[in-house]
PDB file of C-alpha atoms in Angstrom:
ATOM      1  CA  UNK A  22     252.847 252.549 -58.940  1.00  0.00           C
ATOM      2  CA  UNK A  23     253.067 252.481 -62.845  1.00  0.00           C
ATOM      3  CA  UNK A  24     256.362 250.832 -62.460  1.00  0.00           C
ATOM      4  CA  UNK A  25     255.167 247.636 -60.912  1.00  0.00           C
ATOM      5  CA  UNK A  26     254.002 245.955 -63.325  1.00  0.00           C
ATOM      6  CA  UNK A  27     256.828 246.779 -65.993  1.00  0.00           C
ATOM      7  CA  UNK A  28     259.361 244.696 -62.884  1.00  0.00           C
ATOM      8  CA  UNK A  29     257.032 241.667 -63.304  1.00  0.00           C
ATOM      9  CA  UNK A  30     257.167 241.591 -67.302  1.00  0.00           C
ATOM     10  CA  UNK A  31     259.755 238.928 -68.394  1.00  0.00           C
ATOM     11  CA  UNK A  32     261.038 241.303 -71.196  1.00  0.00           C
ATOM     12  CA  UNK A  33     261.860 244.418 -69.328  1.00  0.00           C
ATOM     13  CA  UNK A  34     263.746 242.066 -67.167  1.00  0.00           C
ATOM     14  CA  UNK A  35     265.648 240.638 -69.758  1.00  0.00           C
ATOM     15  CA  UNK A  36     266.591 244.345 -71.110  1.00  0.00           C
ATOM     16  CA  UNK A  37     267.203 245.435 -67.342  1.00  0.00           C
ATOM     17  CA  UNK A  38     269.849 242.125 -67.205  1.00  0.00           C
ATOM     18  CA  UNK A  39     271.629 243.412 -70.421  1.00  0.00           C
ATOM     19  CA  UNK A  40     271.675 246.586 -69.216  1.00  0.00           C
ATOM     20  CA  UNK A  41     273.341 245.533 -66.461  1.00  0.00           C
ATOM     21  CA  UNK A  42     275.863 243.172 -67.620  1.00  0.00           C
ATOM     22  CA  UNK A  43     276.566 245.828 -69.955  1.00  0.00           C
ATOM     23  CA  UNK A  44     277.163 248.406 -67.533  1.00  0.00           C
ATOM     24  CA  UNK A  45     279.746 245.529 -65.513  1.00  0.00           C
ATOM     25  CA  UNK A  46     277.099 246.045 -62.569  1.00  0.00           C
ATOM     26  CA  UNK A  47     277.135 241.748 -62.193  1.00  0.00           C
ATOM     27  CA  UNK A  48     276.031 241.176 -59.272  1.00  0.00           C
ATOM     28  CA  UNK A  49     272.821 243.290 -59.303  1.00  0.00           C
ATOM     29  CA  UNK A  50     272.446 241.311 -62.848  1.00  0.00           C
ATOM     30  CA  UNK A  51     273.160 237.494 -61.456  1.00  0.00           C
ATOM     31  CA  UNK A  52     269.880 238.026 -59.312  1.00  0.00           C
ATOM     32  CA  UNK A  53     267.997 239.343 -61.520  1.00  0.00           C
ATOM     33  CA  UNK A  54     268.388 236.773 -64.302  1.00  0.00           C
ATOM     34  CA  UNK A  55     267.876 233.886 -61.873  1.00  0.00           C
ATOM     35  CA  UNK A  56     264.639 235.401 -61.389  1.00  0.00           C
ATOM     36  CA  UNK A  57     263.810 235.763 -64.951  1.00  0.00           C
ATOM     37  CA  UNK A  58     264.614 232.470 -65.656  1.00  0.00           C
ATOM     38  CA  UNK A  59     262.423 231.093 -62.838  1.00  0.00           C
ATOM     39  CA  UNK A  60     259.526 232.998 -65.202  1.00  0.00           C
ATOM     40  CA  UNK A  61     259.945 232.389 -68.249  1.00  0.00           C
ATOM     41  CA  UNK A  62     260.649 228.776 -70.534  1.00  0.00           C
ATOM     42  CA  UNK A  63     264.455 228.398 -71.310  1.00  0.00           C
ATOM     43  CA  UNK A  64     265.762 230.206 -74.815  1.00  0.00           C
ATOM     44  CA  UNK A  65     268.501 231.233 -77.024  1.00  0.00           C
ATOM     45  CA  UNK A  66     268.139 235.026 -75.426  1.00  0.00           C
ATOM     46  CA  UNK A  67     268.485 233.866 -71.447  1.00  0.00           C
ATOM     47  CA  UNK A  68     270.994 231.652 -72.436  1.00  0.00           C
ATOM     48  CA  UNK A  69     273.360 234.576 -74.440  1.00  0.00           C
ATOM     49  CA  UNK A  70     272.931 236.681 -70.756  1.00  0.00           C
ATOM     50  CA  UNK A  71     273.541 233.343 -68.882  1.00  0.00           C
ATOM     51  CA  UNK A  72     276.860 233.353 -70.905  1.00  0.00           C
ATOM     52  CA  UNK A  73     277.536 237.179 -70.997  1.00  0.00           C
ATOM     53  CA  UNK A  74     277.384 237.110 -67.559  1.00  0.00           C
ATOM     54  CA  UNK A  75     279.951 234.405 -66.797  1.00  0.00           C
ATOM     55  CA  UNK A  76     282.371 235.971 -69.178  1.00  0.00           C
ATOM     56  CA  UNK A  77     282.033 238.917 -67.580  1.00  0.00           C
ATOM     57  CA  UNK A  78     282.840 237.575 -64.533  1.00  0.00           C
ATOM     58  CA  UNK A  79     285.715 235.342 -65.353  1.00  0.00           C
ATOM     59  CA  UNK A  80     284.009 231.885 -65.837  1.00  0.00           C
ATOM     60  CA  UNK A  81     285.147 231.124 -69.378  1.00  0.00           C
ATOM     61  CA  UNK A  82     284.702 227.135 -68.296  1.00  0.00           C
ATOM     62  CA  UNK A  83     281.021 228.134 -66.873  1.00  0.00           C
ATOM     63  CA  UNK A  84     280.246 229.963 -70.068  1.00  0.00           C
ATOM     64  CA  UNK A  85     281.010 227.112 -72.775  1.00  0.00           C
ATOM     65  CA  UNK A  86     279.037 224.717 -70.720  1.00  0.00           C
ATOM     66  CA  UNK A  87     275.823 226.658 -70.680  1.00  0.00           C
ATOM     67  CA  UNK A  88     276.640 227.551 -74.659  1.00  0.00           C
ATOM     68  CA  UNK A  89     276.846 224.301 -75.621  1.00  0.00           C
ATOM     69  CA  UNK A  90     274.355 223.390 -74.255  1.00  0.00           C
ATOM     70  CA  UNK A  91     272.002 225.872 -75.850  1.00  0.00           C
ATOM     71  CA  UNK A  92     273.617 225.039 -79.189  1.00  0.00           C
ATOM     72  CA  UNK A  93     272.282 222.018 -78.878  1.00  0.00           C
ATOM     73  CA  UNK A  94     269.141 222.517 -78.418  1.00  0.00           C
ATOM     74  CA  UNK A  95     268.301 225.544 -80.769  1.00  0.00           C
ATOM     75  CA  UNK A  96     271.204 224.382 -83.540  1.00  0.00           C
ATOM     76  CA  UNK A  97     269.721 227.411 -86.267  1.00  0.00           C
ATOM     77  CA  UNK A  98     270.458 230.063 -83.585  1.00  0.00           C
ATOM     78  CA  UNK A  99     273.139 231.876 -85.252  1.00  0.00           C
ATOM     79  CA  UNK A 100     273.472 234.286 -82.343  1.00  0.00           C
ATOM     80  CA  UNK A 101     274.482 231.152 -80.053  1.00  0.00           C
ATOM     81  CA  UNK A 102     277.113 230.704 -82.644  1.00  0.00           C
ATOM     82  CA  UNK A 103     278.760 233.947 -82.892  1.00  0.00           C
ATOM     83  CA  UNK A 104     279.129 234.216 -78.918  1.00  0.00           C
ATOM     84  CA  UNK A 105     280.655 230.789 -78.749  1.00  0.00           C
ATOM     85  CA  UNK A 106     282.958 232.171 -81.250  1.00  0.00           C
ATOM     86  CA  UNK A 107     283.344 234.635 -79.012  1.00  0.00           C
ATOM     87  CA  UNK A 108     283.752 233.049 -76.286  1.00  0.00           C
ATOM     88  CA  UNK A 109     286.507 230.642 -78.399  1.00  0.00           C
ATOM     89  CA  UNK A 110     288.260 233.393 -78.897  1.00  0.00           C
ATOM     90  CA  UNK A 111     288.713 234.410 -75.933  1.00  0.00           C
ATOM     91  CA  UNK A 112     289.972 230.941 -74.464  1.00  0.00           C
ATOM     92  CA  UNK A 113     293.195 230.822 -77.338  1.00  0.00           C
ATOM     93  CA  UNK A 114     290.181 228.393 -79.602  1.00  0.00           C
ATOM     94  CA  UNK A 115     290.904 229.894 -83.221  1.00  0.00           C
ATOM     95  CA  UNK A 116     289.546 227.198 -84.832  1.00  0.00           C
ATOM     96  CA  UNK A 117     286.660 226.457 -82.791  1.00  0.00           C
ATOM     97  CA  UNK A 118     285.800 230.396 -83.155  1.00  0.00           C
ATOM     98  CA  UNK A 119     286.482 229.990 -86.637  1.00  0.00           C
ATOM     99  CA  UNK A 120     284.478 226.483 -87.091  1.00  0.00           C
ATOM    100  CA  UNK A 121     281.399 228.799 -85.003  1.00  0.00           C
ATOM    101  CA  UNK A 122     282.305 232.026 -86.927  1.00  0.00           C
ATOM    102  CA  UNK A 123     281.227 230.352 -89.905  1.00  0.00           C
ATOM    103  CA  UNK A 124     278.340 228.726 -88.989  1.00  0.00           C
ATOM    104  CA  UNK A 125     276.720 231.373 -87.802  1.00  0.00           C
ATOM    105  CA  UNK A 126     277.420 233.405 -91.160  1.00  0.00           C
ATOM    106  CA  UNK A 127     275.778 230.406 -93.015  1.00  0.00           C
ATOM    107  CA  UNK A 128     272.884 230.315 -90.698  1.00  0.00           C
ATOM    108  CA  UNK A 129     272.201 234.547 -90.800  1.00  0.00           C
ATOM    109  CA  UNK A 130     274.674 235.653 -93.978  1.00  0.00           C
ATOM    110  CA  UNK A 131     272.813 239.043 -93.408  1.00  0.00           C
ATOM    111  CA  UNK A 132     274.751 239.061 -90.688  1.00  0.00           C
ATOM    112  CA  UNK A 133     278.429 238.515 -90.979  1.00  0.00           C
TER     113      UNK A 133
END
């Protein structure tokens, strides 16, 4: 019974979806993170799985949508940034991966 109420915590959900993803185990993930976001107020961090998980599955289209959309509303999210570039790579984009590369090196420079 100890596990119960680690499956209703928001963040051990979120690290079970990444897991997941990670693991290429999608559709247990695509469940799981509807869920999550059903509990929890939108961010940067359900949006980067959102993505991950349509890239993962082959919706490149899907993905951009959902990441520009979170770019626009948290615009000092250099994480957002980076997976767009990403992502921009991915779809032949250099210099929109470039243009987000950069950004997201000016917004975290610790981070390059």
């Amino acid at each position: 019974m100890d596990a119960l109420p680690s499956l209703a915590d928001p963040d051990a959900l979120i690290r079970r979806v990444a897991v997941l993803i990670d693991a290429g185990r999608t559709g247990a993930a695509r469940p799981l993170l509807a869920a999550v976001r059903r509990m929890t107020a939108p961010s940067p961090d359900l949006s980067c799985l959102s993505v991950r998980l349509a890239m993962r599955e082959g919706r490149p289209l899907e993905a951009l949508e959902e990441l520009d959309a979170a770019v626009a509303g948290s615009p000092s999210e250099p994480t957002l940034r980076a997976l767009r570039a990403e992502l921009r790579l991915q779809m032949d984009d250099p210099a929109g991966a470039a243009a987000d590369a950069a950004e997201a090196v000016i917004l975290d420079p610790a981070r390059p």
